[in-house]
XYZ file of C-alpha atoms in Angstrom:
578
model
C 37.545 64.848 102.670
C 37.377 62.609 99.552
C 33.939 61.657 98.205
C 33.470 57.951 99.052
C 30.037 57.464 97.492
C 31.651 55.546 94.635
C 32.170 52.675 97.076
C 28.383 52.176 97.382
C 28.193 51.654 93.621
C 30.969 49.057 93.891
C 28.883 47.227 96.480
C 25.792 47.377 94.232
C 27.829 45.930 91.361
C 29.187 43.121 93.512
C 32.783 44.276 93.412
C 32.882 43.958 97.225
C 30.468 43.249 100.071
C 29.034 45.719 102.602
C 31.101 44.125 105.352
C 34.280 44.415 103.275
C 33.499 48.086 102.652
C 33.024 48.722 106.381
C 36.368 47.069 107.142
C 38.063 49.026 104.333
C 36.740 52.354 105.626
C 38.037 51.521 109.088
C 41.496 50.680 107.726
C 41.582 53.855 105.630
C 40.848 55.970 108.692
C 43.283 54.095 110.890
C 46.150 54.183 108.366
C 45.358 57.708 107.153
C 45.071 56.485 103.560
C 42.398 57.071 100.950
C 39.615 54.501 100.614
C 40.672 53.964 97.001
C 44.164 52.877 98.065
C 42.752 50.380 100.557
C 40.304 48.944 98.004
C 43.057 48.491 95.433
C 45.090 46.613 98.047
C 42.048 44.348 98.463
C 42.171 43.571 94.730
C 39.284 45.771 93.631
C 40.306 46.736 90.098
C 41.236 50.352 89.454
C 39.095 50.275 86.319
C 35.948 49.513 88.365
C 36.860 52.214 90.902
C 37.286 55.017 88.346
C 34.127 53.895 86.482
C 32.186 54.175 89.749
C 33.710 57.620 90.422
C 32.763 58.686 86.914
C 29.141 57.637 87.471
C 28.960 59.633 90.719
C 30.608 62.817 89.426
C 29.637 62.785 85.760
C 33.338 63.274 84.888
C 34.735 60.856 82.280
C 37.445 58.390 83.323
C 40.599 57.372 81.512
C 43.139 54.625 81.949
C 46.771 55.482 81.321
C 48.416 52.125 81.957
C 51.995 51.857 80.747
C 51.706 54.806 78.352
C 54.316 57.485 78.987
C 53.142 61.092 79.062
C 55.473 63.236 76.900
C 57.229 66.158 78.545
C 55.570 68.575 76.100
C 52.398 68.034 78.170
C 53.902 67.573 81.644
C 55.710 70.913 81.409
C 52.409 72.774 81.893
C 52.194 71.777 85.580
C 55.171 71.535 87.921
C 55.960 68.212 89.521
C 55.552 69.769 92.967
C 52.006 70.968 92.232
C 51.112 67.641 90.639
C 52.221 65.690 93.718
C 50.493 68.084 96.116
C 47.089 68.152 94.394
C 47.176 64.704 92.729
C 46.524 65.916 89.206
C 48.712 65.981 86.120
C 48.505 66.750 82.385
C 47.801 63.649 80.290
C 47.472 65.125 76.815
C 46.316 67.951 74.566
C 43.426 67.757 72.096
C 42.206 70.561 69.852
C 43.933 73.166 72.023
C 42.386 71.801 75.224
C 44.731 70.588 77.966
C 43.598 67.206 79.314
C 44.080 66.759 83.047
C 44.052 63.493 84.940
C 42.759 63.911 88.508
C 42.559 61.345 91.281
C 39.896 63.101 93.354
C 37.706 65.608 91.474
C 35.790 66.304 94.715
C 38.891 68.018 96.181
C 37.903 71.694 96.034
C 41.409 72.956 96.779
C 42.755 70.926 93.859
C 40.032 72.260 91.528
C 40.801 75.844 92.573
C 44.535 75.326 92.036
C 43.858 73.805 88.611
C 41.653 76.761 87.681
C 44.436 79.153 88.745
C 47.079 77.291 86.708
C 44.842 77.153 83.635
C 44.085 80.883 83.821
C 47.772 81.638 84.141
C 48.534 79.463 81.107
C 45.532 80.923 79.268
C 44.520 77.380 78.291
C 41.129 75.653 78.502
C 41.209 72.274 80.223
C 39.178 69.101 80.496
C 39.292 66.864 83.569
C 39.401 63.047 83.512
C 39.345 60.725 86.506
C 42.442 58.529 86.715
C 43.451 55.823 89.167
C 46.017 56.256 91.923
C 48.311 53.744 90.200
C 48.149 55.671 86.929
C 48.837 58.932 88.781
C 51.882 57.418 90.470
C 53.142 56.245 87.087
C 52.807 59.743 85.651
C 54.654 61.335 88.568
C 57.409 58.710 88.479
C 57.996 59.495 84.830
C 57.835 63.264 85.300
C 60.534 64.946 83.266
C 61.610 67.111 86.140
C 65.050 67.072 87.712
C 64.611 63.582 89.142
C 63.213 62.174 85.911
C 65.944 63.475 83.656
C 68.707 62.517 86.039
C 67.176 59.075 86.518
C 67.329 58.524 82.753
C 70.941 59.660 82.646
C 71.767 57.485 85.650
C 70.111 54.553 83.944
C 72.579 54.958 81.101
C 75.345 55.359 83.673
C 74.360 52.138 85.464
C 74.636 50.342 82.113
C 78.086 51.824 81.557
C 79.181 50.771 85.035
C 77.810 47.236 84.813
C 79.348 46.711 81.378
C 82.844 46.954 82.872
C 84.681 44.418 84.925
C 84.441 45.291 88.654
C 88.165 44.727 89.035
C 89.266 46.711 86.015
C 89.233 50.453 85.379
C 85.818 52.029 84.758
C 85.549 53.122 81.133
C 83.402 56.128 82.060
C 82.942 59.004 79.584
C 82.930 62.390 81.296
C 82.746 65.120 78.659
C 84.935 67.153 76.339
C 88.471 68.020 77.318
C 91.933 66.446 77.499
C 92.097 62.931 78.839
C 94.065 62.818 82.067
C 94.156 59.051 82.505
C 94.070 56.044 80.209
C 90.856 54.780 81.797
C 88.798 57.886 80.895
C 87.130 58.368 77.525
C 85.385 61.613 76.789
C 82.079 62.063 74.975
C 79.470 64.832 74.982
C 76.634 62.300 75.058
C 78.028 60.488 78.090
C 75.556 59.670 80.889
C 77.501 61.577 83.524
C 77.742 64.597 81.214
C 73.972 64.612 80.821
C 73.501 64.148 84.563
C 75.617 67.226 85.379
C 73.972 69.208 82.570
C 70.497 68.430 83.920
C 71.499 69.517 87.444
C 72.851 72.836 86.121
C 69.808 73.372 83.907
C 67.222 72.786 86.614
C 69.119 74.866 89.157
C 69.228 77.779 86.704
C 65.573 77.448 85.717
C 64.530 77.055 89.358
C 66.000 80.453 90.400
C 68.707 78.777 92.501
C 71.693 80.901 93.493
C 73.904 77.957 94.514
C 74.253 74.214 94.008
C 75.740 72.004 96.728
C 76.919 68.503 95.820
C 77.598 66.730 99.116
C 78.914 63.191 99.651
C 77.870 61.173 102.698
C 78.242 57.605 103.877
C 75.458 56.180 101.730
C 74.398 58.722 99.115
C 75.323 61.842 97.195
C 73.018 64.738 98.065
C 72.360 67.604 95.647
C 70.863 70.737 97.208
C 69.748 73.999 95.599
C 69.706 77.313 97.442
C 66.577 79.239 96.465
C 65.819 82.601 98.093
C 68.555 81.932 100.636
C 67.249 78.531 101.766
C 68.790 75.161 100.867
C 66.481 72.425 99.572
C 67.430 68.827 98.846
C 66.624 68.391 95.167
C 68.196 65.043 94.369
C 69.776 61.981 95.989
C 72.259 60.001 93.890
C 74.151 56.769 94.565
C 77.604 57.380 96.003
C 79.277 55.386 93.237
C 78.697 58.284 90.822
C 80.328 60.825 93.152
C 83.831 60.709 91.673
C 82.463 60.915 88.127
C 80.222 63.911 88.865
C 83.052 65.776 90.600
C 85.463 64.925 87.770
C 83.043 66.243 85.166
C 82.692 69.551 87.044
C 86.474 69.763 87.467
C 86.987 69.294 83.730
C 84.492 72.069 82.988
C 86.270 74.329 85.509
C 89.797 73.420 84.392
C 90.711 72.087 87.860
C 93.176 69.340 88.705
C 91.445 65.965 88.569
C 94.063 64.160 90.627
C 94.140 66.726 93.472
C 91.547 65.678 96.037
C 93.353 66.603 99.266
C 92.983 70.387 99.170
C 90.310 72.894 98.070
C 90.293 74.235 94.529
C 88.458 77.143 92.903
C 87.459 77.570 89.286
C 84.750 78.821 86.975
C 83.111 78.055 83.657
C 80.326 79.365 81.430
C 77.521 77.409 79.818
C 74.549 78.153 77.593
C 71.318 77.149 79.314
C 68.437 77.344 76.842
C 69.108 80.782 75.305
C 71.056 82.332 78.194
C 74.794 82.408 78.834
C 75.282 81.691 82.531
C 78.478 81.753 84.571
C 79.198 79.159 87.241
C 81.773 79.692 90.004
C 83.047 76.405 91.418
C 84.646 75.563 94.759
C 85.714 72.071 95.838
C 86.328 71.118 99.449
C 87.706 67.845 100.893
C 85.460 66.092 103.447
C 85.651 62.755 105.231
C 83.469 61.119 102.542
C 85.074 62.771 99.522
C 85.092 66.132 97.789
C 82.149 68.477 98.281
C 81.379 70.897 95.445
C 79.662 74.282 95.783
C 78.637 76.085 92.595
C 77.519 79.730 92.578
C 75.183 80.546 89.662
C 75.682 83.968 88.098
C 73.084 84.873 85.489
C 74.121 88.156 83.813
C 70.743 88.463 82.055
C 68.815 88.859 85.304
C 69.797 92.518 85.158
C 70.670 95.045 87.823
C 67.994 96.253 90.227
C 67.272 99.931 90.700
C 68.431 101.211 94.075
C 64.843 101.833 95.185
C 63.916 98.212 94.362
C 66.643 96.773 96.581
C 64.751 97.458 99.813
C 66.360 100.829 100.561
C 63.658 103.358 101.406
C 62.886 106.405 103.527
C 65.793 107.853 105.489
C 68.119 105.046 104.363
C 67.592 105.777 100.667
C 68.010 109.524 101.130
C 71.283 109.148 103.049
C 72.697 106.735 100.438
C 71.850 109.073 97.555
C 73.500 111.961 99.422
C 76.623 109.846 99.929
C 76.775 108.891 96.234
C 76.689 112.582 95.319
C 79.966 113.188 97.195
C 83.033 113.680 94.920
C 85.350 111.479 96.973
C 85.395 109.222 99.993
C 84.717 105.602 100.945
C 81.350 103.802 100.970
C 81.373 100.328 102.513
C 78.666 97.663 102.418
C 78.790 94.942 105.012
C 77.126 91.626 105.624
C 77.766 87.881 105.287
C 78.236 86.046 102.009
C 75.005 85.975 100.014
C 73.453 89.027 101.668
C 73.156 91.000 98.422
C 76.074 93.398 98.894
C 77.309 93.140 95.302
C 73.804 93.625 93.903
C 73.438 96.812 95.948
C 76.854 98.002 94.748
C 75.738 97.560 91.134
C 72.534 99.473 91.847
C 74.620 102.325 93.279
C 76.913 102.330 90.265
C 73.887 102.616 87.980
C 73.019 105.945 89.629
C 76.484 107.466 89.188
C 77.236 105.839 85.834
C 77.549 108.969 83.712
C 79.723 109.750 80.690
C 81.640 112.408 82.616
C 83.067 109.772 84.997
C 85.683 107.112 84.447
C 84.419 104.186 86.542
C 86.704 101.195 87.034
C 85.886 98.056 88.983
C 87.796 95.087 90.357
C 85.518 92.083 90.773
C 85.653 88.401 91.644
C 83.672 87.411 89.656
C 82.036 89.922 87.329
C 78.383 89.161 88.034
C 76.756 91.658 85.657
C 78.175 93.447 82.641
C 77.215 97.129 82.758
C 77.656 99.486 79.816
C 79.900 102.428 80.646
C 81.922 100.606 83.328
C 85.464 99.299 82.915
C 85.105 95.990 84.735
C 88.117 93.821 85.511
C 88.197 90.239 86.790
C 90.875 89.626 89.431
C 92.929 86.453 89.088
C 94.818 85.607 92.307
C 96.456 82.593 90.632
C 98.587 84.989 88.560
C 99.072 87.472 91.432
C 96.406 89.839 90.078
C 94.389 90.355 93.244
C 92.449 93.275 94.727
C 95.558 94.907 96.149
C 97.669 94.734 92.977
C 94.633 95.675 90.894
C 94.036 98.771 93.012
C 97.590 99.958 92.371
C 97.033 99.594 88.621
C 93.618 101.291 88.724
C 95.119 104.439 90.216
C 97.192 104.764 87.030
C 94.015 104.579 84.887
C 92.832 108.105 85.782
C 89.669 106.897 87.576
C 86.953 109.047 89.114
C 85.074 106.209 90.778
C 86.494 102.858 91.899
C 84.569 99.749 92.867
C 86.499 97.031 94.712
C 84.627 93.749 95.097
C 85.849 93.084 98.631
C 88.339 94.409 101.179
C 89.909 91.219 102.506
C 93.187 92.304 104.065
C 95.182 95.189 105.493
C 96.914 96.004 102.211
C 93.665 96.318 100.239
C 92.086 98.357 103.056
C 94.988 100.812 103.147
C 95.020 101.175 99.356
C 91.244 101.830 99.316
C 91.639 104.476 102.039
C 94.530 106.034 100.102
C 92.418 106.184 96.930
C 89.571 107.860 98.852
C 91.991 110.367 100.368
C 93.367 111.347 96.963
C 90.093 112.444 95.406
C 88.346 109.243 94.328
C 84.938 107.862 95.273
C 85.547 104.265 96.360
C 82.817 101.645 96.844
C 83.550 98.261 98.362
C 82.350 95.511 100.722
C 83.581 94.273 104.081
C 82.647 91.276 106.198
C 81.207 92.429 109.536
C 77.911 91.765 111.280
C 76.580 95.325 111.170
C 77.231 98.867 109.966
C 78.492 99.936 113.402
C 81.100 97.176 113.222
C 82.799 98.660 110.163
C 85.006 101.147 112.029
C 86.319 98.653 114.642
C 86.934 96.155 111.818
C 89.015 98.636 109.808
C 91.008 99.537 112.922
C 91.522 95.826 113.619
C 92.831 95.415 110.041
C 95.524 97.987 110.771
C 94.005 101.168 109.320
C 94.813 104.207 111.454
C 91.733 105.934 112.959
C 92.913 109.360 111.758
C 92.657 108.021 108.161
C 89.186 106.496 108.623
C 87.533 109.663 109.965
C 88.076 111.906 106.895
C 87.473 109.193 104.263
C 84.533 107.024 105.357
C 81.234 108.436 104.013
C 78.780 105.606 104.682
C 78.741 102.206 106.331
C 75.772 100.140 105.144
C 74.739 96.848 106.719
C 72.304 94.590 104.909
C 70.627 91.184 104.834
C 68.219 89.553 102.389
C 64.849 88.362 103.698
C 62.369 86.121 101.883
C 59.261 88.077 100.866
C 55.708 86.799 101.285
C 53.674 85.706 98.271
C 50.810 88.243 98.008
C 48.447 85.478 96.855
C 49.516 83.024 99.548
C 49.706 84.451 103.054
C 47.791 84.156 106.323
C 46.457 87.120 108.312
C 47.598 87.727 111.890
C 45.611 90.156 114.009
C 47.803 92.782 115.690
C 46.533 92.230 119.197
C 47.585 90.469 122.391
C 51.031 88.802 122.242
C 51.538 89.787 118.587
C 51.061 93.489 119.341
C 53.235 93.278 122.447
C 56.046 91.683 120.443
C 55.909 94.339 117.727
C 55.914 97.155 120.289
C 58.881 95.536 122.033
C 60.767 95.301 118.735
C 60.208 99.001 118.031
C 60.687 100.449 121.519
C 64.196 101.800 120.747
C 63.405 103.128 117.275
C 64.193 106.854 116.840
C 61.410 109.164 118.048
C 61.093 110.924 114.692
C 60.125 107.605 113.082
C 58.060 106.382 116.020
C 55.856 109.508 115.916
C 54.940 108.914 112.273
C 54.391 105.177 112.794
C 50.869 103.778 112.762
C 50.389 100.223 114.015
C 48.277 98.270 111.467
C 45.324 96.108 112.469
C 46.874 93.015 110.894
C 50.146 91.625 109.570
C 50.853 88.457 107.585
C 52.747 85.194 107.758
C 53.713 82.692 105.049
C 51.026 80.200 103.973
C 52.411 77.406 101.745
C 50.120 76.475 98.868
C 50.168 74.941 95.417
C 50.464 78.429 93.942
C 53.405 79.276 96.201
C 54.773 76.069 97.808
C 56.937 77.780 100.444
C 54.639 80.767 101.016
C 57.490 83.074 99.948
C 58.882 84.197 96.616
C 61.966 86.321 96.047
C 63.882 88.379 98.589
C 64.266 92.002 99.581
C 66.924 93.799 101.585
C 66.770 95.091 105.129
C 69.325 97.809 105.805
C 71.022 100.009 108.364
C 72.916 103.075 107.147
C 75.517 104.833 109.299
C 76.631 108.220 107.937
C 79.796 110.075 108.825
C 79.211 113.156 111.000
C 81.477 115.512 112.919
C 80.495 113.730 116.131
C 81.368 110.335 114.637
C 84.717 111.669 113.343
C 85.669 112.767 116.871
C 84.542 109.418 118.234
C 86.611 107.413 115.732
C 89.809 109.161 116.830
C 89.211 107.701 120.321
C 89.141 104.082 118.997
C 85.484 103.505 119.925
C 83.725 100.244 120.678
C 80.618 99.156 118.760
C 78.485 100.307 121.711
C 79.962 103.824 121.457
C 79.238 103.970 117.738
C 75.716 102.626 118.293
C 74.932 105.582 120.569
C 76.062 107.984 117.853
C 74.033 106.099 115.223
C 70.891 106.589 117.333
C 71.642 110.285 117.606
C 71.582 110.513 113.808
C 68.281 108.528 113.651
C 69.727 105.316 112.230
C 67.395 102.298 112.389
C 68.878 98.820 112.696
C 68.407 96.073 110.127
C 66.007 94.357 112.518
C 63.911 97.496 112.892
C 63.931 98.098 109.136
C 62.655 94.544 108.757
C 59.897 95.061 111.358
C 58.729 98.150 109.450
C 58.480 95.961 106.337
C 56.565 93.373 108.393
C 54.053 96.094 109.303
C 53.663 96.929 105.602
C 52.796 93.292 104.802
C 55.858 92.431 102.706
C 57.672 90.237 105.230
C 56.778 87.729 107.908
C 58.388 87.859 111.356
C 59.603 84.256 111.048
C 61.391 84.991 107.759
C 62.960 88.128 109.255
C 64.194 86.166 112.276
C 66.081 83.812 109.949
C 68.617 86.539 109.124
C 68.490 89.210 111.879
């Protein structure tokens, strides 16, 4: 609760009467607003309010007015934290960061500020500022919205300068002009707008950008840790210009709006070269654009850091030690299959092996691998690439994805002829791999001797260690966990110890969503003599599931529950993907 003692000083100084204060307190409670906001509406000056607060707290006050706070100061505290706790940087003096705070009596805000300052290793000094000044600082924040707003301001000027009936003389960026009404300039407003979106998505750990037209506005969403967040709303009149700019960067056809197009481009963001994979898609309100962000400098995870552990990790390492055969990873788009493939390749990447990969796109460049980018537009796809690879004397082959019967048969053929082949397949689970291959036209008698491992995986958001809430493992919580684990193999169940507490996400200023990063949950099905015999009988998924239990396989859901018990995941986050 905010400290309202400052209001008594205002009464003593004649800024308002006791009756007016009583009415104001009632309105503040009824409207769920702060007393300061109500008093300002009643024409009590903000200067008098912050002076009264200063007298009560002993903290100096400062008026900001129309002064703009430079980004070199605002960058120390994120816009999200500033809005949540109602404090923001207002300057720097003699190495001390000056912080403007609306309510210094807010203990949570003081604790968050202390945490931020310790992380920055900067001393700070607090000043009381008015709500109006705080709003002005936040409105001018040089975050995504602020930068884009500036660019859009320039764009509005460009739009209004033209005749409504004539062509819009809108600069879009470098490239060849495709129409007489387009002029290209690197400093164009729309160019800066797109650049800011790409920059903030990259810096904000986003994996994808979605630019989506609707009836009244253009929505920009970022996918962070698998979840989409609306980051920006733009006026619909800039839609065509934004899409055109992205098409120019991706070398797509500007005048083709009726069918989907795919492209890619690279850009330097700060000091990093980042690749962007672009897909356009026609909708009823115009073209939607999805951009996948591929940052090669993020590096490849070690296999043990991917979420593989225990029996799963042991079985995978045994499979990678085999001289030939087929290892398939399965899961939906964005489930981390390619990242796991790279981690596997790191283990077997030795000078004695010739490793060749076919990828779309090449997400990470790895020393020692011969990586090739497929280009379907010139008939260089996975199938044709596989034929060429077999003439390159490979030991190990990585195929980005098995999409059709021809690629599947070529991968099986490569595995049969003495090569270790790693690839991905779209199914819901590891046990669905065999029926899927059969459905694609691969003969069961070819699957049995070649398939080594089928690995299903999903990515689950991990809890922030410093921002999570304890749940006692008792009552309904304990019953649910026991129900989730009732079918787990006995060998694992015997060694399992139920903890006294688990955790759930707790959003905070330190960790706004309560989660940070993701880890994998896996199920690993290994080829056995029993499974080989079963495959020859064209089994259903239920048949294969029985065999998987015999070999002590745990499902992705069960693997996730084990990670819940260890405190890394929350049940709600696990339920989002399994």
